[in-house]
Coordinates of C-alpha atoms and ligand atoms in Angstrom, one line a residue:
X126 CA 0.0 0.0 0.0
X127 CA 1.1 3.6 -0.9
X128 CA 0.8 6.1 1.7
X129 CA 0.4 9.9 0.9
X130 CA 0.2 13.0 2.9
X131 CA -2.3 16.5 2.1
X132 CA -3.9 18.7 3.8
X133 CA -7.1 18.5 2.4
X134 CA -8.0 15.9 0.4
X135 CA -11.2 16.4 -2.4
X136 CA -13.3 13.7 -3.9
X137 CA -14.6 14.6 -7.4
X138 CA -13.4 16.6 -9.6
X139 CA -16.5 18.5 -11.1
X140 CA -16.5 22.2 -11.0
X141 CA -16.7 22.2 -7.2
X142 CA -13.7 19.9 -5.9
X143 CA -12.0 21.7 -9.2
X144 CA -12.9 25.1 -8.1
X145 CA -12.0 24.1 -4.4
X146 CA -8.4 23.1 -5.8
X147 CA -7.9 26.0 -7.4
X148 CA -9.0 28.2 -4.2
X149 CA -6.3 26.4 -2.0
X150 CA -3.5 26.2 -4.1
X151 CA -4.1 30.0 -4.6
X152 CA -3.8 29.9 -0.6
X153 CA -1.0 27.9 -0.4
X154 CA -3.0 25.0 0.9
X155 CA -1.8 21.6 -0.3
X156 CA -5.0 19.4 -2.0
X157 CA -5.4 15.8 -3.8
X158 CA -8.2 15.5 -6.0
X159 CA -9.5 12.3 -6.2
X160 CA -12.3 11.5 -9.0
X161 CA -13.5 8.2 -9.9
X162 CA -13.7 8.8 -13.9
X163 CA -11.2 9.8 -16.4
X164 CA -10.9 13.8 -17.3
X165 CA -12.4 13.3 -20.7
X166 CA -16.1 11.5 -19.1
X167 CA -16.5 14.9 -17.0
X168 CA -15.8 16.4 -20.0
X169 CA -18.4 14.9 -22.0
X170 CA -21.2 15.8 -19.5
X171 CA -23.1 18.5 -20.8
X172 CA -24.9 20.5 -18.2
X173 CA -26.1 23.9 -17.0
X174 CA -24.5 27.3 -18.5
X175 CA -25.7 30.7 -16.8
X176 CA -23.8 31.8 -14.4
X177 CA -24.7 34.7 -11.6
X178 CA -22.1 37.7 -11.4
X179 CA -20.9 35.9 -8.0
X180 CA -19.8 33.2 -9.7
X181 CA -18.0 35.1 -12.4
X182 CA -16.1 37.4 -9.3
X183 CA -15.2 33.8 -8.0
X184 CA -13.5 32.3 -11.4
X185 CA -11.9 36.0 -11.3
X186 CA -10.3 35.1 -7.6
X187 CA -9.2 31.5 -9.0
X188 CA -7.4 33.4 -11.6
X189 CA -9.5 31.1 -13.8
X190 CA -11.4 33.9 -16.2
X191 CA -9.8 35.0 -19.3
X192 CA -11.8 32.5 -21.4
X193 CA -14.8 33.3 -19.6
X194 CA -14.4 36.9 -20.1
X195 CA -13.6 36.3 -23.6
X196 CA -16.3 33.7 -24.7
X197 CA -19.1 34.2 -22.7
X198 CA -22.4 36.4 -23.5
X199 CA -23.6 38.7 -21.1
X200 CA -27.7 38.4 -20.6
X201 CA -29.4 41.5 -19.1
X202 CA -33.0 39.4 -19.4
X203 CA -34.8 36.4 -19.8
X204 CA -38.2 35.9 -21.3
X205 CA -40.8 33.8 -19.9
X206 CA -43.9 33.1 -22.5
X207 CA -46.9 31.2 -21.1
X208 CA -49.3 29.7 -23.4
X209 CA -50.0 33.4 -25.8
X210 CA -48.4 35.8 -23.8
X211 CA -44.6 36.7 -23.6
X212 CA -42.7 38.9 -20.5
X213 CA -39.3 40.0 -21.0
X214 CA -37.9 40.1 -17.2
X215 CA -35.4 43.2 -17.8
X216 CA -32.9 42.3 -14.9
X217 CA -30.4 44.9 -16.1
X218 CA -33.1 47.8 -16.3
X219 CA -34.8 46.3 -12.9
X220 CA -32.2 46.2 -10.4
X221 CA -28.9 46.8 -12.5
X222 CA -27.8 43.1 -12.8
X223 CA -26.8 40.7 -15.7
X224 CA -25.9 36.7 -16.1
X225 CA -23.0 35.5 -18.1
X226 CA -23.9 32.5 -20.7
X227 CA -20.8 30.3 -20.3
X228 CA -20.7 26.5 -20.4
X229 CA -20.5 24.5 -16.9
X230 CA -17.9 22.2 -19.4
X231 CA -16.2 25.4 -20.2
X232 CA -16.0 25.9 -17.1
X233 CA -14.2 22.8 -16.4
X234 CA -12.0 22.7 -19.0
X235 CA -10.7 25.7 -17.9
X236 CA -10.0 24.6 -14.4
X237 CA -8.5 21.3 -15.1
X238 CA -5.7 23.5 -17.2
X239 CA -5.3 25.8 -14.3
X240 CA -4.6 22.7 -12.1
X241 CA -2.5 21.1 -14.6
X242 CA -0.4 24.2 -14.7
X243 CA -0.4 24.2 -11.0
X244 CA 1.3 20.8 -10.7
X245 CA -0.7 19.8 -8.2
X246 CA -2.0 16.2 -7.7
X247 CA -5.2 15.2 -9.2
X248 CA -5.9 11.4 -9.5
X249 CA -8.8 10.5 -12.2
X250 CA -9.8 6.9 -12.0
X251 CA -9.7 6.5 -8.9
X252 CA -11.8 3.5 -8.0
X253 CA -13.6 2.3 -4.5
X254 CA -12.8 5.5 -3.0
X255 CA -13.5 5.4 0.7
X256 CA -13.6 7.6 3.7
X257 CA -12.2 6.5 7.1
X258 CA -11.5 7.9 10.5
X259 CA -13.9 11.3 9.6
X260 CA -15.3 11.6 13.0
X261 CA -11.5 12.6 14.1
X262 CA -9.4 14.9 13.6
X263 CA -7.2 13.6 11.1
X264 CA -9.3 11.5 8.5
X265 CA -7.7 9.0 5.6
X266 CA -8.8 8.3 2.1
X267 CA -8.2 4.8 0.4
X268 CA -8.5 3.9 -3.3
X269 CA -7.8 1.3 -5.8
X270 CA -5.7 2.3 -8.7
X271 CA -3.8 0.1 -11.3
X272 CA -4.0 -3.0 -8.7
X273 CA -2.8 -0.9 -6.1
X274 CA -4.4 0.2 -2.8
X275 CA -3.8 3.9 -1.8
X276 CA -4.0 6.0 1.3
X277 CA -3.7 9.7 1.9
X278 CA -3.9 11.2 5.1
X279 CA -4.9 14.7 5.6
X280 CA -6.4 17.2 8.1
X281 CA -10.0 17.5 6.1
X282 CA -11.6 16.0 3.4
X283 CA -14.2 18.2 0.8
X284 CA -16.9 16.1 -0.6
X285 CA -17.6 17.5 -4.0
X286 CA -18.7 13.7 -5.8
X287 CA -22.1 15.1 -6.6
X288 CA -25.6 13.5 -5.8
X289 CA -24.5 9.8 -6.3
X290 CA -20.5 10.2 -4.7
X291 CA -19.5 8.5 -1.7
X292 CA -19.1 11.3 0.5
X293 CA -22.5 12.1 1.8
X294 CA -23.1 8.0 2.1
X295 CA -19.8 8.2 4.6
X296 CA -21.6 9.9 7.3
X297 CA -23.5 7.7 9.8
X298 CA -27.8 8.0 9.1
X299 CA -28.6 9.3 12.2
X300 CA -26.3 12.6 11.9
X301 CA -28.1 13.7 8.3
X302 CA -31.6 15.4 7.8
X303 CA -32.5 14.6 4.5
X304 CA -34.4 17.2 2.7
X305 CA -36.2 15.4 -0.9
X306 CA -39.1 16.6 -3.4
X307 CA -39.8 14.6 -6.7
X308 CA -40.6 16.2 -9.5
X309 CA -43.1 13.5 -11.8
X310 CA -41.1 14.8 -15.3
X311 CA -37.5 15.1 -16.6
X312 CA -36.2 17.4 -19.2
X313 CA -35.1 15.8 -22.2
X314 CA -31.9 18.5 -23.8
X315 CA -30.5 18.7 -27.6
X316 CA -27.1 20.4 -28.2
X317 CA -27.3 21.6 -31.9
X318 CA -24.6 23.7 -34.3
X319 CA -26.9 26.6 -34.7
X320 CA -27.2 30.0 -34.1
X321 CA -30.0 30.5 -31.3
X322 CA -33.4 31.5 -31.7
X323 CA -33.2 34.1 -29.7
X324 CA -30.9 37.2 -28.3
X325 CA -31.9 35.5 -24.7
X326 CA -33.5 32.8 -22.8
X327 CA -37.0 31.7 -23.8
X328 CA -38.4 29.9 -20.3
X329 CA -41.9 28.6 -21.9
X330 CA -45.3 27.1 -20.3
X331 CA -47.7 25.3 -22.5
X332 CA -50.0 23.1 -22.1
X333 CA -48.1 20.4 -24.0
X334 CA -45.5 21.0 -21.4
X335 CA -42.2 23.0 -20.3
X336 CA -39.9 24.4 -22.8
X337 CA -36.4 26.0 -22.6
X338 CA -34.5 27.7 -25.4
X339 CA -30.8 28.2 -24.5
X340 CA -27.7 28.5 -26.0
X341 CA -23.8 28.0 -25.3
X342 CA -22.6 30.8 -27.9
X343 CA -24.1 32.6 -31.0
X344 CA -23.4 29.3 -32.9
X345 CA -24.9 26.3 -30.2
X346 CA -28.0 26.2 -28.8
X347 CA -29.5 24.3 -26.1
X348 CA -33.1 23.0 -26.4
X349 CA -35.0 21.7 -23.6
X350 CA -38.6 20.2 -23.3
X351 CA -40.3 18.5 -20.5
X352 CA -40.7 14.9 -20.6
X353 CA -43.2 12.5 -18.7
X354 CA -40.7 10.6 -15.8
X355 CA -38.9 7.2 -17.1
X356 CA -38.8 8.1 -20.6
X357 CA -36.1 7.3 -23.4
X358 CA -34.2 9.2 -25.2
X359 CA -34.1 6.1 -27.8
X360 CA -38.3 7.6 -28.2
X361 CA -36.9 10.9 -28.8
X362 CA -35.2 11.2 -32.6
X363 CA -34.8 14.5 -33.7
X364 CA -37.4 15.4 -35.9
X365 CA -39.9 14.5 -32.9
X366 CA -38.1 16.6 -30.8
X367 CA -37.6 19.7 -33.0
X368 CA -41.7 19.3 -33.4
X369 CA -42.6 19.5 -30.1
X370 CA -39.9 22.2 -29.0
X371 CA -42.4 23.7 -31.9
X372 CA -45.7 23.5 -30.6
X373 CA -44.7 24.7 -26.8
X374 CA -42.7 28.0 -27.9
X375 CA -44.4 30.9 -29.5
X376 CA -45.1 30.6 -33.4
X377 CA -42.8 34.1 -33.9
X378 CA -40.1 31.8 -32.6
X379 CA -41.1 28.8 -33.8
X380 CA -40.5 30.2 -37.3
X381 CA -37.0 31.6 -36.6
X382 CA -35.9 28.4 -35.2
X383 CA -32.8 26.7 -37.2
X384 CA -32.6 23.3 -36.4
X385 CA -30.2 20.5 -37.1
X386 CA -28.5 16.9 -36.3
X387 CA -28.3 16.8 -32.5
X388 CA -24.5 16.5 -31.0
X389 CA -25.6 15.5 -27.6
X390 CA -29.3 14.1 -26.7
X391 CA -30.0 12.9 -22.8
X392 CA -32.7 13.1 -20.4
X393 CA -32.5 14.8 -17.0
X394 CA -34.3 14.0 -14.1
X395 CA -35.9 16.9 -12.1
X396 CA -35.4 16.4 -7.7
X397 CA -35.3 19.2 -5.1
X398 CA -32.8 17.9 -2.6
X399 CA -31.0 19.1 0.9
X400 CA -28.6 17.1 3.3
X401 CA -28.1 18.9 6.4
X402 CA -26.0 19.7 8.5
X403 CA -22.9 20.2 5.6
X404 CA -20.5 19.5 8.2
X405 CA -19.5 15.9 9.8
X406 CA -16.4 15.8 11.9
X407 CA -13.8 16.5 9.2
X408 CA -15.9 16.0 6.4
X409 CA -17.6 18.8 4.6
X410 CA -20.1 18.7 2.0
X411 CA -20.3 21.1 -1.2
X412 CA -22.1 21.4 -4.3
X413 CA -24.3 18.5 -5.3
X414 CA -23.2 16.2 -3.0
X415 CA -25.1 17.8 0.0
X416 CA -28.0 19.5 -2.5
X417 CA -29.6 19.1 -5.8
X418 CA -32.0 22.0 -7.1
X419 CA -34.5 21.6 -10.1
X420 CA -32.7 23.3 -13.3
X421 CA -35.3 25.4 -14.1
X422 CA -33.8 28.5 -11.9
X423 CA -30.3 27.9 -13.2
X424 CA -29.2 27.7 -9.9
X425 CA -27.3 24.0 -9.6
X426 CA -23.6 25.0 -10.8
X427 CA -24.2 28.4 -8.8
X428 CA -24.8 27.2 -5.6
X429 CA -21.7 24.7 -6.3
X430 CA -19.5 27.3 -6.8
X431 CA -21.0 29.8 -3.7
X432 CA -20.3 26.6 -1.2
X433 CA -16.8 26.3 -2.2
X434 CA -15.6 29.4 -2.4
X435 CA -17.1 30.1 1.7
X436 CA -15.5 26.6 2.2
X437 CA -12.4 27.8 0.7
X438 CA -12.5 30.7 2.3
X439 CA -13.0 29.3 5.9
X440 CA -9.9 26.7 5.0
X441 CA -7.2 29.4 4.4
X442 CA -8.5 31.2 7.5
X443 CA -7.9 28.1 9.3
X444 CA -4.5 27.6 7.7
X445 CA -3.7 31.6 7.8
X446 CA -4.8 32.3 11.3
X447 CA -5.5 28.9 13.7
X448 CA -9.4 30.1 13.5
X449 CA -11.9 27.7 13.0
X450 CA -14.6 30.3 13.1
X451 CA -15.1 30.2 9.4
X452 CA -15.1 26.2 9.3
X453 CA -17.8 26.3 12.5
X454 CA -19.7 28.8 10.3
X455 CA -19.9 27.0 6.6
X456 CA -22.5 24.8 7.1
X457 CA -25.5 27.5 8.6
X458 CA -23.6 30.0 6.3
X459 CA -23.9 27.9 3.0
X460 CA -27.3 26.4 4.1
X461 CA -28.7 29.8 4.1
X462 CA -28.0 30.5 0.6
X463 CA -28.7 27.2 -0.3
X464 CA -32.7 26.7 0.7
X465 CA -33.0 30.1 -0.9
X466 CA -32.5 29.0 -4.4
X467 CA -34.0 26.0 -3.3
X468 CA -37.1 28.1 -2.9
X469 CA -36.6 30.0 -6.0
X470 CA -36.4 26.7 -8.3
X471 CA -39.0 24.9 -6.7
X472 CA -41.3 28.2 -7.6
X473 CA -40.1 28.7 -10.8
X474 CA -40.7 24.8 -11.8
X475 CA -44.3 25.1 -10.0
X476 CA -44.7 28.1 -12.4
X477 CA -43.9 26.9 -15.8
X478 CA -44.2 23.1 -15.7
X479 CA -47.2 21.2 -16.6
X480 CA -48.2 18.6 -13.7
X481 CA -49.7 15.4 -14.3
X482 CA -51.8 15.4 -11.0
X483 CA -53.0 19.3 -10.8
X484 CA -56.6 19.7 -11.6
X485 CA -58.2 22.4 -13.3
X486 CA -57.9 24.7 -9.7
X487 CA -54.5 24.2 -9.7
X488 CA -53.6 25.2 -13.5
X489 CA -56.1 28.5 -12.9
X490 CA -54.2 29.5 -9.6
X491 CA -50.5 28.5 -12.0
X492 CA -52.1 31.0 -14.7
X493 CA -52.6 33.7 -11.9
X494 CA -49.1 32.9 -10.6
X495 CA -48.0 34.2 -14.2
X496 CA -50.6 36.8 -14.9
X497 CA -48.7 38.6 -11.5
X498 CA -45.3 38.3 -13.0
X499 CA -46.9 39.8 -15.9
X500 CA -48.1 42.7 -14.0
X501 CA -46.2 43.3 -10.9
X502 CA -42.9 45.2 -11.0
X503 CA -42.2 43.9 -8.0
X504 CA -43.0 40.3 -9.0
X505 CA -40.6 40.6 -12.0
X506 CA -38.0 42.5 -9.6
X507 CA -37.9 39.4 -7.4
X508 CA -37.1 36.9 -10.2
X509 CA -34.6 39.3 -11.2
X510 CA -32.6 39.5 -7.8
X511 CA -33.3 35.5 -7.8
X512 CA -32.2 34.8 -10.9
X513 CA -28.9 37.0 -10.9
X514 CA -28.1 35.9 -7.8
X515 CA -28.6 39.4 -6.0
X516 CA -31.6 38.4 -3.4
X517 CA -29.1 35.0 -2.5
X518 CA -26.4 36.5 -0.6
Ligands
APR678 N1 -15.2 8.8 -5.9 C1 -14.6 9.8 -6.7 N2 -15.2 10.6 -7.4 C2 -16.5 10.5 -7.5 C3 -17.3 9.6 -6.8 C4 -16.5 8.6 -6.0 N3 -17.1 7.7 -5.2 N4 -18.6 9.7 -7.0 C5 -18.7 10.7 -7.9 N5 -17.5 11.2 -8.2 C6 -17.2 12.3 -9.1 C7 -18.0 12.3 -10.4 O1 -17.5 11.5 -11.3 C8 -18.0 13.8 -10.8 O2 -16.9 14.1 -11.7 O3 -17.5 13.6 -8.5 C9 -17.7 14.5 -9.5 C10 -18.9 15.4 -9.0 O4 -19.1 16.4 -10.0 P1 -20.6 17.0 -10.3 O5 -21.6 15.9 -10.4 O6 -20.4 17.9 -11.5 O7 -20.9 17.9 -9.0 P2 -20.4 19.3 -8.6 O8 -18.9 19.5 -8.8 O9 -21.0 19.5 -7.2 O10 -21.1 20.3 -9.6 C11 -22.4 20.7 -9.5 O11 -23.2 19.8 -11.6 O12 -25.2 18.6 -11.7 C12 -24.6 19.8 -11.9 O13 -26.3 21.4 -11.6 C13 -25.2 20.9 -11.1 O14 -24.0 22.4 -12.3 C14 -24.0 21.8 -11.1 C15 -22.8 21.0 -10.9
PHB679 C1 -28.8 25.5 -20.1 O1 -28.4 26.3 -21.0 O2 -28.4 24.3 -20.1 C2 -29.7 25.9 -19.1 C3 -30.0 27.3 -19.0 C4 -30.9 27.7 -18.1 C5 -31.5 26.8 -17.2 C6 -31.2 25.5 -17.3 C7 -30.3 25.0 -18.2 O3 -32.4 27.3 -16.3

């Protein structure tokens, strides 16, 4: 067996454990990232791609945002249509604000090069990963690699292995509140070579169901549409889904739509989810490993990034100055932010989604939900500070 020693050792290497990295090398603090897969399957995952101006100041503080501030759009609005009628929430008029349209796999990309160029250890296929000893004060890590058993000790380990890693499933049942609302319906996503069909974001309701028209520049767009729960993309081929992206957005749109052979096709289940507390001996939890949020408020990859850089933050005070106020304070700091988007989501997929079991009261009371976005300043002025990220902090 190989023994190694870190400081603080991070399973999964998603944005969060990647960002984390980043963060503490900046610090000075010595990391190991640990992920299961190899760098080109995180790669390949194609997932959310607005980011709040928070998260942009934090990819600034990694030293991680010349890309970013050369390939991303800036958004000063979104536009929600329901059935005939179409609201263009005006965040940058409303309350000054703006979201930046940059690819969660950008994003990665351009943290793996900054920990390449780092030269700090990251460890991809790393199998059987397990946590030992995280009730003291100085945990261990074992893995499998080539044949060969592993073990790194360290002062504190980061779980960033998202919603299926072994981190969260490391702490005993009794010391977790779990926190869990299904959703009957997934969203079923096309990746397509096309200019979008719109400046912005078209969030749609119909009666047919959800719609999303996004993009990742002014040549790729993003298509989503809600699907019933437990269907297969192998139902889905193209043509069917161009259709029925069709019928759910407006027919202005529908006409300006340019549409082509899909480069990526999968279906995503839709969960609200919460672990609390974040914080077990040595073990902390970040990012989708201690909370999932349904996409609709483009809040998942936020919330990833405003838990590790407050975890960050409270490990280089640790390191810097012997305090442990910080690491004391993540959990009911992070939590905070945390059931607030959780809120925010949950209303904005009770808003625009079409549910199998609401009866006519309940579609009436979703239409008056939307006719007072329509016509409240203040309604639209609190999806704005939601949905930049303002209202979070
Ligand atoms: N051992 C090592 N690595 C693991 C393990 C394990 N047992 N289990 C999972 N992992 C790895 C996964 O392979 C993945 O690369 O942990 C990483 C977790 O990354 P993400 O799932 O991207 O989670 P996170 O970094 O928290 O990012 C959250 O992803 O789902 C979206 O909306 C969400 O955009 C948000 C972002
Ligand atoms: C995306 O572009 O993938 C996207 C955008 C906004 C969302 C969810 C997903 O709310």
């Amino acid at each position: 067996m190989s023994v190694m020693r870190t400081q603080v050792a991070i399973i999964g290497a998603g944005p969060a454990g990647l960002l984390l990295g980043q963060l503490l090398h900046r610090a000075g603090i010595d990391a190991v990232i640990l992920e299961q897969r190899t760098p080109e399957y995180v790669l390949g995952r194609i997932r959310a791609g607005v980011l709040e101006q928070g998260t942009v100041d934090v990819m600034e503080l990694a030293g991680v945002s010349s890309r970013l501030h050369a390939e991303s759009l800036t958004h000063g609005g979104v536009e929600i249509a329901a059935n005939d009628v179409r609201r263009r929430i005006a965040f940058q008029d409303l309350i000054g604000r703006t979201v930046t349209v940059y690819g969660q796999t950008e994003m990665t990309r351009d943290l793996m090069d900054a920990r390449q160029a780092s030269g700090a250890t990251t460890i991809y296929e790393a199998a059987d990963v397990a946590l030992h000893d995280i009730d003291h004060d100085h945990p261990r890590v074992t893995w499998r690699k080539d044949g060969v058993t592993h073990s790194l000790d360290c002062d504190f380990i980061a779980g960033c292995d998202g919603f299926h890693g072994i981190s969260r499933a490391s702490v005993p049942e009794r010391a977790l509140t779990l926190f869990d609302r299904h959703y009957p319906f997934g969203w079923l996503g096309i990746l397509v070579e096309k200019p979008p069909v719109s400046e912005e974001l078209i969030y749609a309701h119909h009666e047919r169901g959800f719609a999303l028209c996004s993009m990742r520049s002014l040549t790729r767009s993003r298509y989503y549409v809600q699907v019933p729960e437990g269907e297969k993309v192998d139902n889905w081929s193209d043509a069917r889904f161009w259709d029925e992206l069709r019928a759910r957005i407006n027919p202005e749109a529908a006409a300006r739509l340019q549409t082509g052979p899909s480069i990526e096709k999968s279906i995503a289940p839709l969960r609200s989810f919460v672990a609390e507390p974040l914080r077990f001996g040595s073990l902390f939890l970040a990012g989708d490993a201690a909370h999932i949020v349904p996409p609709t408020g483009a809040k998942g990859l936020n919330l990833a990034i405003s838990d590790v850089a407050m975890l960050g933050a409270a490990l280089a005070e640790f390191y810097g100055e012997r305090s442990k106020a910080g690491l004391d304070a993540y959990s009911k700091k992070a939590l905070a932010r945390i059931w607030k988007a959780e809120r925010f989501s949950w209303w904005m997929t009770s808003l625009l989604h079409t549910f199998p079991e609401t009866g006519a009261f309940g579609r009436r009371i979703q239409r008056a939900d939307f006719d007072y976005l329509c016509g409240s300043i203040a309604a639209q002025t609190s999806l704005a500070e939601n949905y930049t990220g303002l209202s979070l902090d």
